Short mmCIF file of C-alpha atoms in Angstrom, two decimals:
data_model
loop_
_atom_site.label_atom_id
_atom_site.label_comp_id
_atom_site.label_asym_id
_atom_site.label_seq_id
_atom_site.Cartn_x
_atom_site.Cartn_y
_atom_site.Cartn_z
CA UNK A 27 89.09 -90.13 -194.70
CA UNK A 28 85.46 -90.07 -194.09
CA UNK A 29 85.10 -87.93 -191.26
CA UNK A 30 85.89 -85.02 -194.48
CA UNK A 31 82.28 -86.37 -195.98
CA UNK A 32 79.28 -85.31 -194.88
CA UNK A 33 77.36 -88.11 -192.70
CA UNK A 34 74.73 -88.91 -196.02
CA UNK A 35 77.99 -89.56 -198.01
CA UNK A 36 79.85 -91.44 -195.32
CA UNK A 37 76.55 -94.16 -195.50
CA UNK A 38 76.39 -94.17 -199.37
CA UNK A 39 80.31 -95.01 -199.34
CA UNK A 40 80.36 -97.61 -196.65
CA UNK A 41 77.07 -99.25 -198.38
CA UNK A 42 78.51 -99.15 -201.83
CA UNK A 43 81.97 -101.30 -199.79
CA UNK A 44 79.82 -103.56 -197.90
CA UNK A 45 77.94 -104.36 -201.32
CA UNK A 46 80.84 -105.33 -203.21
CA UNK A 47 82.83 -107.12 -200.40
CA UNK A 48 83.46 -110.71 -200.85
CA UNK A 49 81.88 -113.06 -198.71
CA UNK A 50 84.94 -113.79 -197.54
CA UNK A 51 86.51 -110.68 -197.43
CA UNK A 52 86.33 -107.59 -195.12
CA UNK A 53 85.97 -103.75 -195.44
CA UNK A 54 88.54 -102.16 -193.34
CA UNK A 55 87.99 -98.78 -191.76
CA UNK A 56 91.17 -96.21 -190.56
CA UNK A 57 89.82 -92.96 -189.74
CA UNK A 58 89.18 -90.40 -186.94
CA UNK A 59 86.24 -92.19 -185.49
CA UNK A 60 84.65 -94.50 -182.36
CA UNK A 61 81.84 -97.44 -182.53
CA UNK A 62 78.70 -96.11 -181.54
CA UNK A 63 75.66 -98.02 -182.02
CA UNK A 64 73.01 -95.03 -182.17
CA UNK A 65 74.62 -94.36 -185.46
CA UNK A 66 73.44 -95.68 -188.95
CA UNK A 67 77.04 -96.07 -189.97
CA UNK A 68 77.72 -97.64 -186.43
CA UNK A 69 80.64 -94.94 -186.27
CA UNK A 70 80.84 -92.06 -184.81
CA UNK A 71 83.20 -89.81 -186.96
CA UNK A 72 85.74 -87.12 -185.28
CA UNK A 73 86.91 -83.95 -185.94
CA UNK A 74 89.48 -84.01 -183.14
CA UNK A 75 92.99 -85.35 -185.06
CA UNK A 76 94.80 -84.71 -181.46
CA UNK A 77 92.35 -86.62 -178.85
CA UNK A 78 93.84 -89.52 -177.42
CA UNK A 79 94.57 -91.65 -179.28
CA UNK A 80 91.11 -91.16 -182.05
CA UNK A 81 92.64 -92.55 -184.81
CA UNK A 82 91.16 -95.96 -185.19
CA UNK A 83 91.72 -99.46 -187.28
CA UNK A 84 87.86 -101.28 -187.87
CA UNK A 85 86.61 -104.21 -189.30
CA UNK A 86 83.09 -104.82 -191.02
CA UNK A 87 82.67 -108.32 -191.97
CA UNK A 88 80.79 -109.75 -194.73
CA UNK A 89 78.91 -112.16 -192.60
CA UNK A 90 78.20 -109.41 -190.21
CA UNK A 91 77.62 -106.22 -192.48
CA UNK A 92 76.25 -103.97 -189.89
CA UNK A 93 79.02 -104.38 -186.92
CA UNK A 94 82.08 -102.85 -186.58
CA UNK A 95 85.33 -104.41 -184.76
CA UNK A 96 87.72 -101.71 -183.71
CA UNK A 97 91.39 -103.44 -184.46
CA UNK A 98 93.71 -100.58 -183.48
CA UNK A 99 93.70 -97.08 -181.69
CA UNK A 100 96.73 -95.17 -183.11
CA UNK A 101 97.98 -92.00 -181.37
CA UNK A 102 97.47 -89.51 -184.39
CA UNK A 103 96.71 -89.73 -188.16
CA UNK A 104 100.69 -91.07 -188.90
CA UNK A 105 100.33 -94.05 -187.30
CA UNK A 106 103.26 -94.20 -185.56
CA UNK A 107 102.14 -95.42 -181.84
CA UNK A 108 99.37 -98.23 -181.45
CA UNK A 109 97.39 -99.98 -179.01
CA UNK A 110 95.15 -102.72 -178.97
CA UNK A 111 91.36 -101.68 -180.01
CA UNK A 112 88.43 -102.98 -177.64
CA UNK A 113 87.86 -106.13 -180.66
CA UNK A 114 91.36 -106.69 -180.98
CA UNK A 115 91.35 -110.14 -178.40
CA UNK A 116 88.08 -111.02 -179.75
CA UNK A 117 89.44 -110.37 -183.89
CA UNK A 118 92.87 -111.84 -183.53
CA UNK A 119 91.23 -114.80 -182.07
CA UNK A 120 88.90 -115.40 -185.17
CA UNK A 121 92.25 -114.82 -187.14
CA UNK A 122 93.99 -117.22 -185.66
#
C-alpha cells in the first residue's frame, strides 16, 4: 500500500524493488494509483479508495526500470470486479 507512504518513501521502496529484481523478473504494483509521467515514481498515488475503478494492477520491467504497464483497473481495494488496464493488449501480448 504505498499511497500510506509519504512520496520520498514511495521512491526509496520502488528503487530498493527495481534494484533487486531479476533481469528476468518483474516488480508488480497493486495500489490506489494512475501512470503519470511528470512523476519520479511514474505513479501518481490516490487517496480516493471509491473513484472509479482507482485500484490498479502495474508492471515495471527489468529491462525497462523506469516505465510502468498498468495490467488491471479493479473496482475497489477487494478486488472483486476487473477490467482491462490501458497496457493490458500491449502486456498480454509480450506474455504470450
Amino acid at each position: 500500500m504505498l499511497y500510506q507512504h509519504h512520496p520520498e518513501d514511495r521512491l526509496v521502496i520502488l528503487e530498493e524493488a527495481r534494484r533487486i529484481v531479476n533481469s528476468s523478473g518483474f516488480v508488480i504494483v497493486q495500489d490506489f494509483a494512475k501512470k503519470d509521467s511528470s512523476e519520479k515514481s511514474g505513479l501518481k498515488f490516490e487517496n480516493a479508495w471509491f473513484n472509479n475503478f482507482a485500484y490498479r494492477t502495474f508492471l515495471s520491467t527489468a529491462d525497462q526500470p523506469d516505465r510502468f504497464f498498468e495490467v488491471f483497473k479493479w473496482a475497489d481495494g477487494r478486488c472483486h470486479q476487473v477490467r482491462p488496464g490501458q497496457d493490458y493488449p500491449l502486456v498480454m501480448s509480450k506474455a504470450a
